Short mmCIF file of N, CA, C and O in Angstrom, two decimals:
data_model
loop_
_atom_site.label_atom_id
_atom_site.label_comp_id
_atom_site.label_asym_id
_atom_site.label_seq_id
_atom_site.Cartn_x
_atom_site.Cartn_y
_atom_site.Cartn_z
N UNK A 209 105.45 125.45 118.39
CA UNK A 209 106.85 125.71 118.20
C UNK A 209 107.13 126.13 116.75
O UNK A 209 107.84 127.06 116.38
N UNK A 210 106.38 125.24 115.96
CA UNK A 210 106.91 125.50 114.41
C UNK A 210 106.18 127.21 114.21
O UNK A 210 106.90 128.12 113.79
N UNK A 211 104.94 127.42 114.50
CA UNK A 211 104.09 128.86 114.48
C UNK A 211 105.25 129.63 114.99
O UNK A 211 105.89 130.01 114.01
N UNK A 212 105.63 129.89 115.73
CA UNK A 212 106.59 130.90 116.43
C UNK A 212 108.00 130.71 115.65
O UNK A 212 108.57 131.68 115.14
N UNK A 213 108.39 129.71 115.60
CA UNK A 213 109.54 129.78 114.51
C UNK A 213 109.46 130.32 113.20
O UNK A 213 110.27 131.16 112.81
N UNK A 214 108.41 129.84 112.41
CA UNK A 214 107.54 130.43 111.18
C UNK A 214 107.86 132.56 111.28
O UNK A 214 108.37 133.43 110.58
N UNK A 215 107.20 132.46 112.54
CA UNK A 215 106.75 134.29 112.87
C UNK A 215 107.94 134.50 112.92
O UNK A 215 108.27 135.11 111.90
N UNK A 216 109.16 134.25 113.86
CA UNK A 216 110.61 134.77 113.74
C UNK A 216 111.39 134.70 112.65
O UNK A 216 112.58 134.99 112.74
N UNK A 217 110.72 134.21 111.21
CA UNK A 217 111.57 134.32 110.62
C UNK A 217 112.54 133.06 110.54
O UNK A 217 113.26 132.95 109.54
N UNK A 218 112.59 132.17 111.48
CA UNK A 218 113.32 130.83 111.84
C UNK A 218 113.34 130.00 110.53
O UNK A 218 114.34 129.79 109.84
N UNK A 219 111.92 129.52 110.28
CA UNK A 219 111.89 128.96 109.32
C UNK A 219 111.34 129.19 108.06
O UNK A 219 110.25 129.75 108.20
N UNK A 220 111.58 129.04 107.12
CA UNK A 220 110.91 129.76 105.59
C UNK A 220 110.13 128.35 105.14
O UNK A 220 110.50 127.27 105.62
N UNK A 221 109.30 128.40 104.43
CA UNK A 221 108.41 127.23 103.63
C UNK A 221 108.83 127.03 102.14
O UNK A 221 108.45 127.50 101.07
N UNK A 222 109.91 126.00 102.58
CA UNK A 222 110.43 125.24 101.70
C UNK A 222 109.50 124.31 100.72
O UNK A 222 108.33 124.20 101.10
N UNK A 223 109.78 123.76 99.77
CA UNK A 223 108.73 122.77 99.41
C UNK A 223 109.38 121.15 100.13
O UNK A 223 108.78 120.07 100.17
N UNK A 224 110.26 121.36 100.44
CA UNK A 224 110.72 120.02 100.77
C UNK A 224 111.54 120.06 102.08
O UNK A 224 112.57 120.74 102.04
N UNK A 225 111.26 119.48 103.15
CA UNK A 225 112.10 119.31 104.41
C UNK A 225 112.24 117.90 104.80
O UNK A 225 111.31 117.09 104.73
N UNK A 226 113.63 117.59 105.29
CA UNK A 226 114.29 116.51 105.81
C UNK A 226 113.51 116.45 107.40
O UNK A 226 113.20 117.38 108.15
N UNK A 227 113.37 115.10 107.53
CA UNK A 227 112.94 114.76 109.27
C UNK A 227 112.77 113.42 110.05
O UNK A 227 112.44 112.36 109.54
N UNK A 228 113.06 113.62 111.38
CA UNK A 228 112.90 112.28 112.08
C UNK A 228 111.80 111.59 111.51
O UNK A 228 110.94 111.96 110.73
N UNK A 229 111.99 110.57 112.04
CA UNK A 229 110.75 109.28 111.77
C UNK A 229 109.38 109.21 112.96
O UNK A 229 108.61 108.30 113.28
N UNK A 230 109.55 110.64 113.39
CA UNK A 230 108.65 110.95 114.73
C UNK A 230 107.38 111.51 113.82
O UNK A 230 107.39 112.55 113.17
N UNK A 231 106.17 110.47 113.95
CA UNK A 231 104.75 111.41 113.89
C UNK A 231 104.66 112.33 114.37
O UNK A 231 104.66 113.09 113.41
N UNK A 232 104.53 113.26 115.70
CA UNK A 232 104.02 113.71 115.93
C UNK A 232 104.98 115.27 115.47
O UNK A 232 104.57 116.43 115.50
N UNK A 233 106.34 114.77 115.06
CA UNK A 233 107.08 116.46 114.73
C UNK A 233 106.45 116.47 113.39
O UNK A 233 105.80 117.49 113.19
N UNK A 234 106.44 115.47 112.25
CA UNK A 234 105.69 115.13 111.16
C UNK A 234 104.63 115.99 110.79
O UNK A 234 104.59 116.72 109.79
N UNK A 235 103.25 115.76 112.19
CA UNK A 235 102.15 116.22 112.26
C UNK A 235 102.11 117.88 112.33
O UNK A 235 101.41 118.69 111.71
N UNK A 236 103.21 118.07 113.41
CA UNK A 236 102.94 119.67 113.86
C UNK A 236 103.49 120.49 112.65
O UNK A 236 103.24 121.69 112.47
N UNK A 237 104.21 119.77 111.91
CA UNK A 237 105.68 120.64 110.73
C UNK A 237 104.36 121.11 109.75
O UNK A 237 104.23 122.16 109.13
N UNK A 238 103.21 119.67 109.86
CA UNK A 238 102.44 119.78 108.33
C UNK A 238 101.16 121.20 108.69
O UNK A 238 100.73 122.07 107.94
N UNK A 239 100.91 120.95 109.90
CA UNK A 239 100.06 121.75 110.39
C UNK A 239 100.52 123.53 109.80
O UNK A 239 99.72 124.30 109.28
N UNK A 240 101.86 123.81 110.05
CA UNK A 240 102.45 124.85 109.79
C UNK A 240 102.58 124.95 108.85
O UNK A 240 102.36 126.12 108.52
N UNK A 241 102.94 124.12 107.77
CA UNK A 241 103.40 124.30 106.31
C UNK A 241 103.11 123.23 105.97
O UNK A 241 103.77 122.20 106.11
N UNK A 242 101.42 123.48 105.19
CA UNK A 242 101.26 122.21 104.58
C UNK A 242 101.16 122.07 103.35
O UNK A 242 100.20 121.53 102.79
N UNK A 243 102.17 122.55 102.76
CA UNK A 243 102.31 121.99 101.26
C UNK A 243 104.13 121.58 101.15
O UNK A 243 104.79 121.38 100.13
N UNK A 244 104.47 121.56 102.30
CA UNK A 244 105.60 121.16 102.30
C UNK A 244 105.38 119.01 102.32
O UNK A 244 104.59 118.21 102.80
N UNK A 245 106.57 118.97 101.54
CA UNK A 245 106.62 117.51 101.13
C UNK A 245 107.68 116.98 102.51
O UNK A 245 108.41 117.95 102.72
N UNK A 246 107.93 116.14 103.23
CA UNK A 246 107.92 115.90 104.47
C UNK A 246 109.09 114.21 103.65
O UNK A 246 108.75 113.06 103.35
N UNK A 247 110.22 114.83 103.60
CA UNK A 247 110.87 113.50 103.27
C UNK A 247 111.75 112.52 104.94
O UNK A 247 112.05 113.03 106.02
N UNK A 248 111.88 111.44 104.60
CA UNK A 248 113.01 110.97 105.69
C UNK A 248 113.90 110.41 105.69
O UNK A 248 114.26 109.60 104.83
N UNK A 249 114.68 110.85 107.04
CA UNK A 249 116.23 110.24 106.50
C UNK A 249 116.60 108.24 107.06
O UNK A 249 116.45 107.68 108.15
N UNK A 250 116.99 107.83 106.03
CA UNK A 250 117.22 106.39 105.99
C UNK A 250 118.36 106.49 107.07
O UNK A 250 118.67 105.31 106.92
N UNK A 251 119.20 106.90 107.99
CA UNK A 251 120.31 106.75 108.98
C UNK A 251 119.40 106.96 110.04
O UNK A 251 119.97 106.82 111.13
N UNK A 252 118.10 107.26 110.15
CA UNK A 252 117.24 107.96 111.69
C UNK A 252 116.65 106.69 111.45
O UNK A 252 116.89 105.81 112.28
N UNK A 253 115.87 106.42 110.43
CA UNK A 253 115.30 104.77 110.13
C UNK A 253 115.84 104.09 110.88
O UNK A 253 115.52 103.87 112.05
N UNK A 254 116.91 103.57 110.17
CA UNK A 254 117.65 102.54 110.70
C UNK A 254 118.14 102.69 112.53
O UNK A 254 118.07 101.72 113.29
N UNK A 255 118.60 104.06 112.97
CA UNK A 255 118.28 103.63 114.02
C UNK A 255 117.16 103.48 115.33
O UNK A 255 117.30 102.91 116.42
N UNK A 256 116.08 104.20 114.77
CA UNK A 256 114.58 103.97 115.44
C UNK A 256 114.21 102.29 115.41
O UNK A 256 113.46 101.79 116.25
N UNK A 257 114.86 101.50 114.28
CA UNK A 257 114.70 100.60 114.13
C UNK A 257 115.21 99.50 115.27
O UNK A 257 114.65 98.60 115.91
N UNK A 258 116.88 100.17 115.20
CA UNK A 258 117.50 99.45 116.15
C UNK A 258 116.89 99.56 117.73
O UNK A 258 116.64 98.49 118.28
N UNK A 259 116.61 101.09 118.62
CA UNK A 259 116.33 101.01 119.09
C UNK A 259 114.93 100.04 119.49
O UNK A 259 114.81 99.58 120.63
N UNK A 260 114.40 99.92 118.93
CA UNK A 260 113.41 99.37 119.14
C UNK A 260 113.44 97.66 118.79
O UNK A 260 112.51 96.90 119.06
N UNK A 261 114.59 97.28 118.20
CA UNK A 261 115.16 95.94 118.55
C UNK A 261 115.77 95.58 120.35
O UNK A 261 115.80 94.57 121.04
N UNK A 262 116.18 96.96 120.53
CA UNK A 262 116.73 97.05 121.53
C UNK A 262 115.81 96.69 122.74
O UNK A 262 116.01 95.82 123.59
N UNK A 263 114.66 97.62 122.64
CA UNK A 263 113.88 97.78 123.42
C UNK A 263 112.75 96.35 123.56
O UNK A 263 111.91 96.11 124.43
N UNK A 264 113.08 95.70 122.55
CA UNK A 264 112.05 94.55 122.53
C UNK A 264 112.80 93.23 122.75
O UNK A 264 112.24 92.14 122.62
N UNK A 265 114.14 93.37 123.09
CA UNK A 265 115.39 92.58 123.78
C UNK A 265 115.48 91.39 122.84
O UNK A 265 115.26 90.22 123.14
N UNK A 266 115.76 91.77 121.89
CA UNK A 266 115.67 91.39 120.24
C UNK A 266 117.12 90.97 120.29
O UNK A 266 117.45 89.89 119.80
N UNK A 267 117.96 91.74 120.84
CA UNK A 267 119.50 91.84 120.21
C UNK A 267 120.07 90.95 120.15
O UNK A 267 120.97 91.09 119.33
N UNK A 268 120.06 89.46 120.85
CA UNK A 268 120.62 88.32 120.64
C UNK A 268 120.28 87.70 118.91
O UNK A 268 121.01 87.37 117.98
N UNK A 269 118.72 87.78 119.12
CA UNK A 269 118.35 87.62 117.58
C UNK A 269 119.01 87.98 116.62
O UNK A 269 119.56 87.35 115.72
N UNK A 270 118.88 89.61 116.97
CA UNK A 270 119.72 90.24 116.03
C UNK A 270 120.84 90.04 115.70
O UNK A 270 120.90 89.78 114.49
N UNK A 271 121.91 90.02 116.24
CA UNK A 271 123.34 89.19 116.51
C UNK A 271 123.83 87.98 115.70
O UNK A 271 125.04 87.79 115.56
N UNK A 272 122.81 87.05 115.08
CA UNK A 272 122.64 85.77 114.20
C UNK A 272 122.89 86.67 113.07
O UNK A 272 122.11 87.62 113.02
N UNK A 273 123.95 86.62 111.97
CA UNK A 273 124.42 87.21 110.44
C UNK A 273 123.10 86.72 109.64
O UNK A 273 122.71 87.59 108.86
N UNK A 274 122.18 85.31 109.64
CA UNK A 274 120.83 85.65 109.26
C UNK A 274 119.81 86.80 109.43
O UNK A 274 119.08 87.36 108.61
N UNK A 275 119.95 86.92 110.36
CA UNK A 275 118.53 87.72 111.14
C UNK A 275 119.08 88.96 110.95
O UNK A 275 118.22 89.81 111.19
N UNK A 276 120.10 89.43 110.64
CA UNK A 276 120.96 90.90 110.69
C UNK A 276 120.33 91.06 109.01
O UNK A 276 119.48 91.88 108.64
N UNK A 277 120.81 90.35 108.43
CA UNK A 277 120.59 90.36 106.83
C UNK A 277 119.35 90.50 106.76
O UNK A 277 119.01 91.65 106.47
N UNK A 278 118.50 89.74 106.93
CA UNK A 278 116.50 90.21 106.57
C UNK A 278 116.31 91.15 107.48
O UNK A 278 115.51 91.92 106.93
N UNK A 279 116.54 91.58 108.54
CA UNK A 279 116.58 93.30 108.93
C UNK A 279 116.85 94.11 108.03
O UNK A 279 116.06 94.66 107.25
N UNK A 280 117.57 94.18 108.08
CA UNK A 280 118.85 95.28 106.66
C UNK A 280 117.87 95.01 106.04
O UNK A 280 117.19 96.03 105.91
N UNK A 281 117.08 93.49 105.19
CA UNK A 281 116.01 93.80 103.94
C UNK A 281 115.37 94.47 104.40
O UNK A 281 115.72 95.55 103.94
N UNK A 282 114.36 94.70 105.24
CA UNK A 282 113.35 95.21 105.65
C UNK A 282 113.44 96.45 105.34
O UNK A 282 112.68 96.98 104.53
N UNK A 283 114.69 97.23 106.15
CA UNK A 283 115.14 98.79 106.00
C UNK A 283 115.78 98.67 104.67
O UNK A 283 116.67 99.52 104.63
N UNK A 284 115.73 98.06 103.68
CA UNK A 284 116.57 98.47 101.85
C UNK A 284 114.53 98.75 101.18
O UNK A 284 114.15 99.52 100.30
N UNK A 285 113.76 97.89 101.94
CA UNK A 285 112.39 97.48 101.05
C UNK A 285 112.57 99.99 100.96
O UNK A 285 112.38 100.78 100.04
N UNK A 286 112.91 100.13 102.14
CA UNK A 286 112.64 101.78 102.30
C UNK A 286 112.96 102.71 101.09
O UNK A 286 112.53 103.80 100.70
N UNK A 287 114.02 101.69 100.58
CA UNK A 287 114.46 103.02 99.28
C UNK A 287 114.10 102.26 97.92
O UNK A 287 114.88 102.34 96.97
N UNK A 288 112.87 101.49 97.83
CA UNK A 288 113.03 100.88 96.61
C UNK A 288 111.45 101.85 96.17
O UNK A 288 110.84 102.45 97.05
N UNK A 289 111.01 101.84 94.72
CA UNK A 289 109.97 102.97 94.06
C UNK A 289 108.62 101.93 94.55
O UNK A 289 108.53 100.72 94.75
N UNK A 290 107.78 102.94 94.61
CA UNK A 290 106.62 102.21 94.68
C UNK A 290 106.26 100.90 93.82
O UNK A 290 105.53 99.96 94.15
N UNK A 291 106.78 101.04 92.98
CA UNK A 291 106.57 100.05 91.41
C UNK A 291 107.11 98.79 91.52
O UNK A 291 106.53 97.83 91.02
N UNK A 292 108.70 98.61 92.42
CA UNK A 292 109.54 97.76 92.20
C UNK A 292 108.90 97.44 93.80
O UNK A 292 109.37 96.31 93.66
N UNK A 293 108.43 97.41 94.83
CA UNK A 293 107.90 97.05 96.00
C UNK A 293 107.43 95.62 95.93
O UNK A 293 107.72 94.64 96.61
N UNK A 294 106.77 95.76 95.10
CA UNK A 294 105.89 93.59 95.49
C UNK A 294 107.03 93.17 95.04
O UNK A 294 107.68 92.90 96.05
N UNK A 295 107.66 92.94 94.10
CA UNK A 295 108.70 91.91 93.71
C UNK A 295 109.55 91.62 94.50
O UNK A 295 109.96 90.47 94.64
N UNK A 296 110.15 93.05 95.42
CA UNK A 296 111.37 92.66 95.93
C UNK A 296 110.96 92.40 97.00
O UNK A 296 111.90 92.23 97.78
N UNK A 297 109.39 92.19 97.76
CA UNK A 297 109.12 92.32 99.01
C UNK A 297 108.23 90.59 99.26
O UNK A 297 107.78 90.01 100.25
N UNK A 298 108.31 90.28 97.77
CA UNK A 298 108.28 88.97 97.77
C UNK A 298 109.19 87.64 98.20
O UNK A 298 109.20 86.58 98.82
N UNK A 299 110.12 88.74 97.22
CA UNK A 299 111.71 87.48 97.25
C UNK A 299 111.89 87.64 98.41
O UNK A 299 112.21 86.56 98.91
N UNK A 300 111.83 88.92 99.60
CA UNK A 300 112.32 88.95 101.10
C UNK A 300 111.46 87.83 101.52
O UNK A 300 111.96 86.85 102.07
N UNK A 301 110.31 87.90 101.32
CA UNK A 301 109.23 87.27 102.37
C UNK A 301 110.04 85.97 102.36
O UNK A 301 110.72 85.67 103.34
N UNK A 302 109.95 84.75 100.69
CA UNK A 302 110.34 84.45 100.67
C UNK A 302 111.50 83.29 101.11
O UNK A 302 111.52 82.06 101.23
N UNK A 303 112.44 84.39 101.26
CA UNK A 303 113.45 84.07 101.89
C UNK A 303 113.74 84.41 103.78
O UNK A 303 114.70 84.07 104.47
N UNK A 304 112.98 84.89 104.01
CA UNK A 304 112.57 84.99 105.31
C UNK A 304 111.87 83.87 105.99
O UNK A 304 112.10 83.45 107.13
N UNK A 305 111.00 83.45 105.15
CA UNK A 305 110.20 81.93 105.56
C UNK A 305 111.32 80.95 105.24
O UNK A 305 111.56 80.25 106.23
N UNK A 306 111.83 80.77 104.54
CA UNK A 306 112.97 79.87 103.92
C UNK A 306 113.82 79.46 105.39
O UNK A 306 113.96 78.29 105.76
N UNK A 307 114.37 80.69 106.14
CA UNK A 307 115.17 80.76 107.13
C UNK A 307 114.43 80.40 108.65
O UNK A 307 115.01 80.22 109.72
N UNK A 308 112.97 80.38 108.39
CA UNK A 308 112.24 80.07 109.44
C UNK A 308 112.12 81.10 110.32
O UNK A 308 111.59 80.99 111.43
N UNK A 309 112.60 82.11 109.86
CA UNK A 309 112.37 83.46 110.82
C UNK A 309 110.97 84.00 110.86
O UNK A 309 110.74 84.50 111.96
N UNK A 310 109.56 84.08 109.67
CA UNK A 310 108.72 83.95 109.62
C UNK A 310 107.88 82.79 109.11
O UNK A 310 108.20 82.48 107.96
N UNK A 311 107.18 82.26 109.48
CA UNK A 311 106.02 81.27 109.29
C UNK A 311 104.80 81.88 108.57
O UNK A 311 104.19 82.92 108.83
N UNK A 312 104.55 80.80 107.40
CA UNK A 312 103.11 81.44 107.06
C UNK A 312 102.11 81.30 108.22
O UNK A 312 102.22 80.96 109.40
N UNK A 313 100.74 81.80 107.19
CA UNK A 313 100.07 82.24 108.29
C UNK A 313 98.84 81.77 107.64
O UNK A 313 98.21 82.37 106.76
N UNK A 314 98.56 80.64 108.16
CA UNK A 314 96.89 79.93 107.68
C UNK A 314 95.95 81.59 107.52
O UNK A 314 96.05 82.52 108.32
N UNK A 315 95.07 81.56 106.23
CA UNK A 315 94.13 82.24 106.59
C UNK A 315 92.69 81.59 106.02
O UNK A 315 92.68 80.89 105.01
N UNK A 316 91.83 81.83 106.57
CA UNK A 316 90.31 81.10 106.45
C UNK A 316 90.01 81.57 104.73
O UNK A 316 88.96 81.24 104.17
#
């Protein structure tokens, strides 16, 4: 699809394109234009996310103003720099165990 769009003229090779959170459009976009930088949008995040709360019949969970809040962390960890990542993905953990929503996890 992207080859034939490419040939019509459809699409030009940008250095930078916006896109779903779908591998496989990801895969075919890079195949076509691969020096294009492949960014994504945080509103498709969030709801691939949901759906898939949905789909895993989560939503009561979800529904608790706890469990809504360390979601939301999860999807904020998305816009923070590589650099600032452990710190703030600490304090989530954290406070995620705090709430009993995750349990550590013995390891040998």
């Amino acid at each position: 699809v992207f080859r034939s769009l490419k040939a019509h003229g459809q699409i030009v090779n940008d250095p930078t394109t916006i896109s779903y959170f779908e591998i496989g459009l990801s895969n075919g976009f890079h195949k076509v234009f691969p020096t294009t930088e492949i960014s994504r949008c945080a509103l498709h995040l969030y709801q691939a996310v949901y759906r898939r709360i949905q789909n895993e019949r989560l939503t009561q969970l979800y529904a608790d103003a706890n469990t809504k809040h360390l979601f939301k962390g999860i999807l904020a960890l998305s816009m923070l720099t590589p650099a600032d990542m452990p710190r703030y993905f600490d304090a989530f953990k954290h406070e995620a165990m705090h709430t009993r929503l995750i349990l550590p996890v013995d390891r040998p």
